[in-house]
mmCIF file with all atom_site columns, C-alpha atoms in Angstrom:
data_model
loop_
_atom_site.group_PDB
_atom_site.id
_atom_site.type_symbol
_atom_site.label_atom_id
_atom_site.label_alt_id
_atom_site.label_comp_id
_atom_site.label_asym_id
_atom_site.label_entity_id
_atom_site.label_seq_id
_atom_site.pdbx_PDB_ins_code
_atom_site.Cartn_x
_atom_site.Cartn_y
_atom_site.Cartn_z
_atom_site.occupancy
_atom_site.B_iso_or_equiv
_atom_site.pdbx_formal_charge
_atom_site.auth_seq_id
_atom_site.auth_comp_id
_atom_site.auth_asym_id
_atom_site.auth_atom_id
_atom_site.pdbx_PDB_model_num
ATOM 1   C CA . MET A 1 1   ? -15.694 22.636  -7.422  1.00 0.00 ? 146 MET A CA 1
ATOM 2   C CA . LEU A 1 2   ? -13.130 21.186  -5.199  1.00 0.00 ? 147 LEU A CA 1
ATOM 3   C CA . LEU A 1 3   ? -12.192 17.542  -5.900  1.00 0.00 ? 148 LEU A CA 1
ATOM 4   C CA . LEU A 1 4   ? -10.464 15.644  -3.149  1.00 0.00 ? 149 LEU A CA 1
ATOM 5   C CA . ALA A 1 5   ? -8.308  12.847  -4.131  1.00 0.00 ? 150 ALA A CA 1
ATOM 6   C CA . PRO A 1 6   ? -8.161  9.824   -1.846  1.00 0.00 ? 151 PRO A CA 1
ATOM 7   C CA . VAL A 1 7   ? -5.102  9.746   0.387   1.00 0.00 ? 152 VAL A CA 1
ATOM 8   C CA . LEU A 1 8   ? -2.930  6.969   1.267   1.00 0.00 ? 153 LEU A CA 1
ATOM 9   C CA . ILE A 1 9   ? -0.923  6.783   4.614   1.00 0.00 ? 154 ILE A CA 1
ATOM 10  C CA . LEU A 1 10  ? 2.366   4.628   4.347   1.00 0.00 ? 155 LEU A CA 1
ATOM 11  C CA . TRP A 1 11  ? 4.388   3.972   7.346   1.00 0.00 ? 156 TRP A CA 1
ATOM 12  C CA . THR A 1 12  ? 7.594   2.336   7.763   1.00 0.00 ? 157 THR A CA 1
ATOM 13  C CA . GLN A 1 13  ? 9.385   1.118   10.887  1.00 0.00 ? 158 GLN A CA 1
ATOM 14  C CA . ILE A 1 14  ? 12.717  0.413   12.712  1.00 0.00 ? 159 ILE A CA 1
ATOM 15  C CA . SER A 1 15  ? 13.440  -3.247  13.137  1.00 0.00 ? 160 SER A CA 1
ATOM 16  C CA . GLN A 1 16  ? 16.113  -4.993  15.313  1.00 0.00 ? 161 GLN A CA 1
ATOM 17  C CA . MET A 1 17  ? 16.805  -8.743  15.080  1.00 0.00 ? 162 MET A CA 1
ATOM 18  C CA . ASN A 1 18  ? 19.919  -10.506 16.752  1.00 0.00 ? 163 ASN A CA 1
ATOM 19  C CA . GLY A 1 19  ? 21.851  -7.123  17.240  1.00 0.00 ? 164 GLY A CA 1
ATOM 20  C CA . GLN A 1 20  ? 21.378  -6.126  13.785  1.00 0.00 ? 165 GLN A CA 1
ATOM 21  C CA . GLN A 1 21  ? 19.338  -2.951  13.213  1.00 0.00 ? 166 GLN A CA 1
ATOM 22  C CA . ILE A 1 22  ? 17.537  -1.872  9.958   1.00 0.00 ? 167 ILE A CA 1
ATOM 23  C CA . LYS A 1 23  ? 16.520  1.653   9.540   1.00 0.00 ? 168 LYS A CA 1
ATOM 24  C CA . HIS A 1 24  ? 13.837  2.832   7.197   1.00 0.00 ? 169 HIS A CA 1
ATOM 25  C CA . PHE A 1 25  ? 12.978  5.938   5.595   1.00 0.00 ? 170 PHE A CA 1
ATOM 26  C CA . PRO A 1 26  ? 10.884  7.961   4.916   1.00 0.00 ? 171 PRO A CA 1
ATOM 27  C CA . GLU A 1 27  ? 9.260   6.893   8.406   1.00 0.00 ? 172 GLU A CA 1
ATOM 28  C CA . PHE A 1 28  ? 5.744   8.298   7.277   1.00 0.00 ? 173 PHE A CA 1
ATOM 29  C CA . LEU A 1 29  ? 4.416   9.151   3.830   1.00 0.00 ? 174 LEU A CA 1
ATOM 30  C CA . LEU A 1 30  ? 1.193   10.785  2.887   1.00 0.00 ? 175 LEU A CA 1
ATOM 31  C CA . LEU A 1 31  ? 0.329   10.518  -0.863  1.00 0.00 ? 176 LEU A CA 1
ATOM 32  C CA . GLN A 1 32  ? -2.465  10.693  -3.172  1.00 0.00 ? 177 GLN A CA 1
ATOM 33  C CA . GLU A 1 33  ? -3.862  7.997   -5.387  1.00 0.00 ? 178 GLU A CA 1
ATOM 34  C CA . GLY A 1 34  ? -1.823  7.356   -8.585  1.00 0.00 ? 179 GLY A CA 1
ATOM 35  C CA . GLU A 1 35  ? 1.383   8.945   -7.122  1.00 0.00 ? 180 GLU A CA 1
ATOM 36  C CA . ASN A 1 36  ? 4.744   6.785   -6.986  1.00 0.00 ? 181 ASN A CA 1
ATOM 37  C CA . PHE A 1 37  ? 6.688   6.157   -3.738  1.00 0.00 ? 182 PHE A CA 1
ATOM 38  C CA . THR A 1 38  ? 9.942   4.799   -2.847  1.00 0.00 ? 183 THR A CA 1
ATOM 39  C CA . THR A 1 39  ? 11.139  3.275   0.612   1.00 0.00 ? 184 THR A CA 1
ATOM 40  C CA . TYR A 1 40  ? 14.477  2.425   1.805   1.00 0.00 ? 185 TYR A CA 1
ATOM 41  C CA . CYS A 1 41  ? 16.372  0.419   4.397   1.00 0.00 ? 186 CYS A CA 1
ATOM 42  C CA . ASN A 1 42  ? 19.690  0.464   5.496   1.00 0.00 ? 187 ASN A CA 1
ATOM 43  C CA . SER A 1 43  ? 21.234  -2.359  7.554   1.00 0.00 ? 188 SER A CA 1
ATOM 44  C CA . SER A 1 44  ? 23.952  -2.177  10.246  1.00 0.00 ? 189 SER A CA 1
ATOM 45  C CA . SER A 1 45  ? 25.710  -5.438  8.805   1.00 0.00 ? 190 SER A CA 1
ATOM 46  C CA . PHE A 1 46  ? 25.908  -7.526  5.646   1.00 0.00 ? 191 PHE A CA 1
ATOM 47  C CA . LEU A 1 47  ? 22.574  -9.115  4.550   1.00 0.00 ? 192 LEU A CA 1
ATOM 48  C CA . SER A 1 48  ? 22.355  -12.459 2.898   1.00 0.00 ? 193 SER A CA 1
ATOM 49  C CA . SER A 1 49  ? 18.901  -11.575 1.913   1.00 0.00 ? 194 SER A CA 1
ATOM 50  C CA . SER A 1 50  ? 16.352  -8.763  2.344   1.00 0.00 ? 195 SER A CA 1
ATOM 51  C CA . GLN A 1 51  ? 12.570  -9.305  2.533   1.00 0.00 ? 196 GLN A CA 1
ATOM 52  C CA . TRP A 1 52  ? 9.946   -6.671  1.895   1.00 0.00 ? 197 TRP A CA 1
ATOM 53  C CA . TYR A 1 53  ? 6.679   -6.846  3.936   1.00 0.00 ? 198 TYR A CA 1
ATOM 54  C CA . LYS A 1 54  ? 3.409   -5.046  3.872   1.00 0.00 ? 199 LYS A CA 1
ATOM 55  C CA . GLN A 1 55  ? 1.201   -4.904  6.925   1.00 0.00 ? 200 GLN A CA 1
ATOM 56  C CA . ARG A 1 56  ? -2.446  -3.407  7.199   1.00 0.00 ? 201 ARG A CA 1
ATOM 57  C CA . SER A 1 57  ? -3.811  -2.553  10.715  1.00 0.00 ? 202 SER A CA 1
ATOM 58  C CA . GLY A 1 58  ? -5.155  -5.664  12.580  1.00 0.00 ? 203 GLY A CA 1
ATOM 59  C CA . SER A 1 59  ? -3.468  -8.214  9.883   1.00 0.00 ? 204 SER A CA 1
ATOM 60  C CA . SER A 1 60  ? -0.286  -10.218 9.842   1.00 0.00 ? 205 SER A CA 1
ATOM 61  C CA . PRO A 1 61  ? 2.542   -9.114  7.547   1.00 0.00 ? 206 PRO A CA 1
ATOM 62  C CA . VAL A 1 62  ? 2.398   -10.078 3.711   1.00 0.00 ? 207 VAL A CA 1
ATOM 63  C CA . LEU A 1 63  ? 5.632   -10.934 2.095   1.00 0.00 ? 208 LEU A CA 1
ATOM 64  C CA . LEU A 1 64  ? 6.022   -8.786  -1.051  1.00 0.00 ? 209 LEU A CA 1
ATOM 65  C CA . MET A 1 65  ? 9.398   -10.114 -2.109  1.00 0.00 ? 210 MET A CA 1
ATOM 66  C CA . ILE A 1 66  ? 12.853  -11.524 -1.467  1.00 0.00 ? 211 ILE A CA 1
ATOM 67  C CA . LEU A 1 67  ? 16.131  -10.176 -2.661  1.00 0.00 ? 212 LEU A CA 1
ATOM 68  C CA . ALA A 1 68  ? 19.085  -12.155 -2.167  1.00 0.00 ? 213 ALA A CA 1
ATOM 69  C CA . LYS A 1 69  ? 21.764  -11.308 -4.722  1.00 0.00 ? 214 LYS A CA 1
ATOM 70  C CA . GLY A 1 70  ? 23.898  -7.943  -4.377  1.00 0.00 ? 215 GLY A CA 1
ATOM 71  C CA . GLY A 1 71  ? 22.502  -5.547  -7.080  1.00 0.00 ? 216 GLY A CA 1
ATOM 72  C CA . GLU A 1 72  ? 19.450  -7.617  -7.663  1.00 0.00 ? 217 GLU A CA 1
ATOM 73  C CA . VAL A 1 73  ? 16.284  -5.983  -9.120  1.00 0.00 ? 218 VAL A CA 1
ATOM 74  C CA . LYS A 1 74  ? 13.093  -7.565  -8.956  1.00 0.00 ? 219 LYS A CA 1
ATOM 75  C CA . THR A 1 75  ? 9.716   -6.500  -10.330 1.00 0.00 ? 220 THR A CA 1
ATOM 76  C CA . GLU A 1 76  ? 6.372   -7.821  -9.467  1.00 0.00 ? 221 GLU A CA 1
ATOM 77  C CA . GLN A 1 77  ? 3.437   -5.912  -10.998 1.00 0.00 ? 222 GLN A CA 1
ATOM 78  C CA . ARG A 1 78  ? 3.697   -2.332  -9.689  1.00 0.00 ? 223 ARG A CA 1
ATOM 79  C CA . LEU A 1 79  ? 6.493   -3.174  -7.024  1.00 0.00 ? 224 LEU A CA 1
ATOM 80  C CA . THR A 1 80  ? 10.065  -2.952  -7.740  1.00 0.00 ? 225 THR A CA 1
ATOM 81  C CA . GLY A 1 81  ? 12.633  -4.056  -5.055  1.00 0.00 ? 226 GLY A CA 1
ATOM 82  C CA . GLN A 1 82  ? 16.400  -3.708  -5.310  1.00 0.00 ? 227 GLN A CA 1
ATOM 83  C CA . LEU A 1 83  ? 19.335  -4.937  -3.034  1.00 0.00 ? 228 LEU A CA 1
ATOM 84  C CA . GLY A 1 84  ? 22.409  -2.880  -3.227  1.00 0.00 ? 229 GLY A CA 1
ATOM 85  C CA . GLU A 1 85  ? 25.801  -4.248  -4.348  1.00 0.00 ? 230 GLU A CA 1
ATOM 86  C CA . THR A 1 86  ? 27.364  -4.230  -0.811  1.00 0.00 ? 231 THR A CA 1
ATOM 87  C CA . LYS A 1 87  ? 23.858  -6.098  0.405   1.00 0.00 ? 232 LYS A CA 1
ATOM 88  C CA . GLN A 1 88  ? 23.373  -3.481  3.305   1.00 0.00 ? 233 GLN A CA 1
ATOM 89  C CA . HIS A 1 89  ? 20.802  -1.147  1.433   1.00 0.00 ? 234 HIS A CA 1
ATOM 90  C CA . SER A 1 90  ? 17.368  -2.238  0.039   1.00 0.00 ? 235 SER A CA 1
ATOM 91  C CA . SER A 1 91  ? 14.870  -0.324  -1.763  1.00 0.00 ? 236 SER A CA 1
ATOM 92  C CA . LEU A 1 92  ? 11.002  -0.781  -2.489  1.00 0.00 ? 237 LEU A CA 1
ATOM 93  C CA . HIS A 1 93  ? 9.491   1.332   -5.263  1.00 0.00 ? 238 HIS A CA 1
ATOM 94  C CA . LEU A 1 94  ? 5.408   1.338   -5.838  1.00 0.00 ? 239 LEU A CA 1
ATOM 95  C CA . THR A 1 95  ? 4.228   2.758   -9.041  1.00 0.00 ? 240 THR A CA 1
ATOM 96  C CA . ALA A 1 96  ? 0.796   4.262   -9.199  1.00 0.00 ? 241 ALA A CA 1
ATOM 97  C CA . ALA A 1 97  ? -0.425  3.872   -5.662  1.00 0.00 ? 242 ALA A CA 1
ATOM 98  C CA . GLN A 1 98  ? -3.753  2.736   -5.007  1.00 0.00 ? 243 GLN A CA 1
ATOM 99  C CA . LEU A 1 99  ? -5.957  2.720   -1.882  1.00 0.00 ? 244 LEU A CA 1
ATOM 100 C CA . SER A 1 100 ? -5.316  -0.760  -1.280  1.00 0.00 ? 245 SER A CA 1
ATOM 101 C CA . ASP A 1 101 ? -1.623  -0.001  -0.955  1.00 0.00 ? 246 ASP A CA 1
ATOM 102 C CA . ALA A 1 102 ? -2.121  1.911   2.233   1.00 0.00 ? 247 ALA A CA 1
ATOM 103 C CA . GLY A 1 103 ? -0.370  0.368   5.296   1.00 0.00 ? 248 GLY A CA 1
ATOM 104 C CA . THR A 1 104 ? 3.183   -0.309  6.834   1.00 0.00 ? 249 THR A CA 1
ATOM 105 C CA . TYR A 1 105 ? 5.864   -1.304  4.702   1.00 0.00 ? 250 TYR A CA 1
ATOM 106 C CA . PHE A 1 106 ? 9.190   -2.820  6.228   1.00 0.00 ? 251 PHE A CA 1
ATOM 107 C CA . CYS A 1 107 ? 12.135  -4.821  5.256   1.00 0.00 ? 252 CYS A CA 1
ATOM 108 C CA . ARG A 1 108 ? 13.696  -7.602  7.222   1.00 0.00 ? 253 ARG A CA 1
ATOM 109 C CA . GLY A 1 109 ? 17.326  -8.934  6.494   1.00 0.00 ? 254 GLY A CA 1
ATOM 110 C CA . HIS A 1 110 ? 19.160  -11.833 7.573   1.00 0.00 ? 255 HIS A CA 1
ATOM 111 C CA . SER A 1 111 ? 22.772  -11.566 8.231   1.00 0.00 ? 256 SER A CA 1
ATOM 112 C CA . ALA A 1 112 ? 25.129  -14.188 6.697   1.00 0.00 ? 257 ALA A CA 1
ATOM 113 C CA . LEU A 1 113 ? 25.736  -15.458 10.237  1.00 0.00 ? 258 LEU A CA 1
ATOM 114 C CA . GLU A 1 114 ? 22.317  -16.222 11.294  1.00 0.00 ? 259 GLU A CA 1
ATOM 115 C CA . ALA A 1 115 ? 20.990  -19.868 10.666  1.00 0.00 ? 260 ALA A CA 1
ATOM 116 C CA . PRO A 1 116 ? 19.064  -20.366 7.553   1.00 0.00 ? 261 PRO A CA 1
ATOM 117 C CA . ALA A 1 117 ? 16.052  -21.618 9.225   1.00 0.00 ? 262 ALA A CA 1
ATOM 118 C CA . VAL A 1 118 ? 15.470  -18.154 10.792  1.00 0.00 ? 263 VAL A CA 1
ATOM 119 C CA . CYS A 1 119 ? 14.433  -16.843 7.301   1.00 0.00 ? 264 CYS A CA 1
ATOM 120 C CA . PRO A 1 120 ? 10.676  -17.012 6.201   1.00 0.00 ? 265 PRO A CA 1
ATOM 121 C CA . GLN A 1 121 ? 9.797   -19.573 3.655   1.00 0.00 ? 266 GLN A CA 1
ATOM 122 C CA . THR A 1 122 ? 7.279   -18.802 0.806   1.00 0.00 ? 267 THR A CA 1
ATOM 123 C CA . SER A 1 123 ? 5.173   -21.840 -0.657  1.00 0.00 ? 268 SER A CA 1
#
């Protein structure tokens, strides 16, 4: 008997803001329920903070976490985010993927030269 496990499709994207380019990798990831994944972003400039988002088709992006200190590691449930010491690299790791985790994952960064008002706020 052949059993098929549910498949999650995860996307990342390249974003650009005020001349700063953030590259994400892997760009596309296909995995089965229960597997772990890590996605990365690299910035062309120094970041004062890094924000990770998830977006499902037809929905607005949902803020997953904000990382503001170089070398910071933050864990929230099955997600672990890390901002590199140089504040130009960030990663997001998900443990034991579930069907509800399918979507597009991306990070946004704010350079130290941007006005703080540009950064999204959490309530």
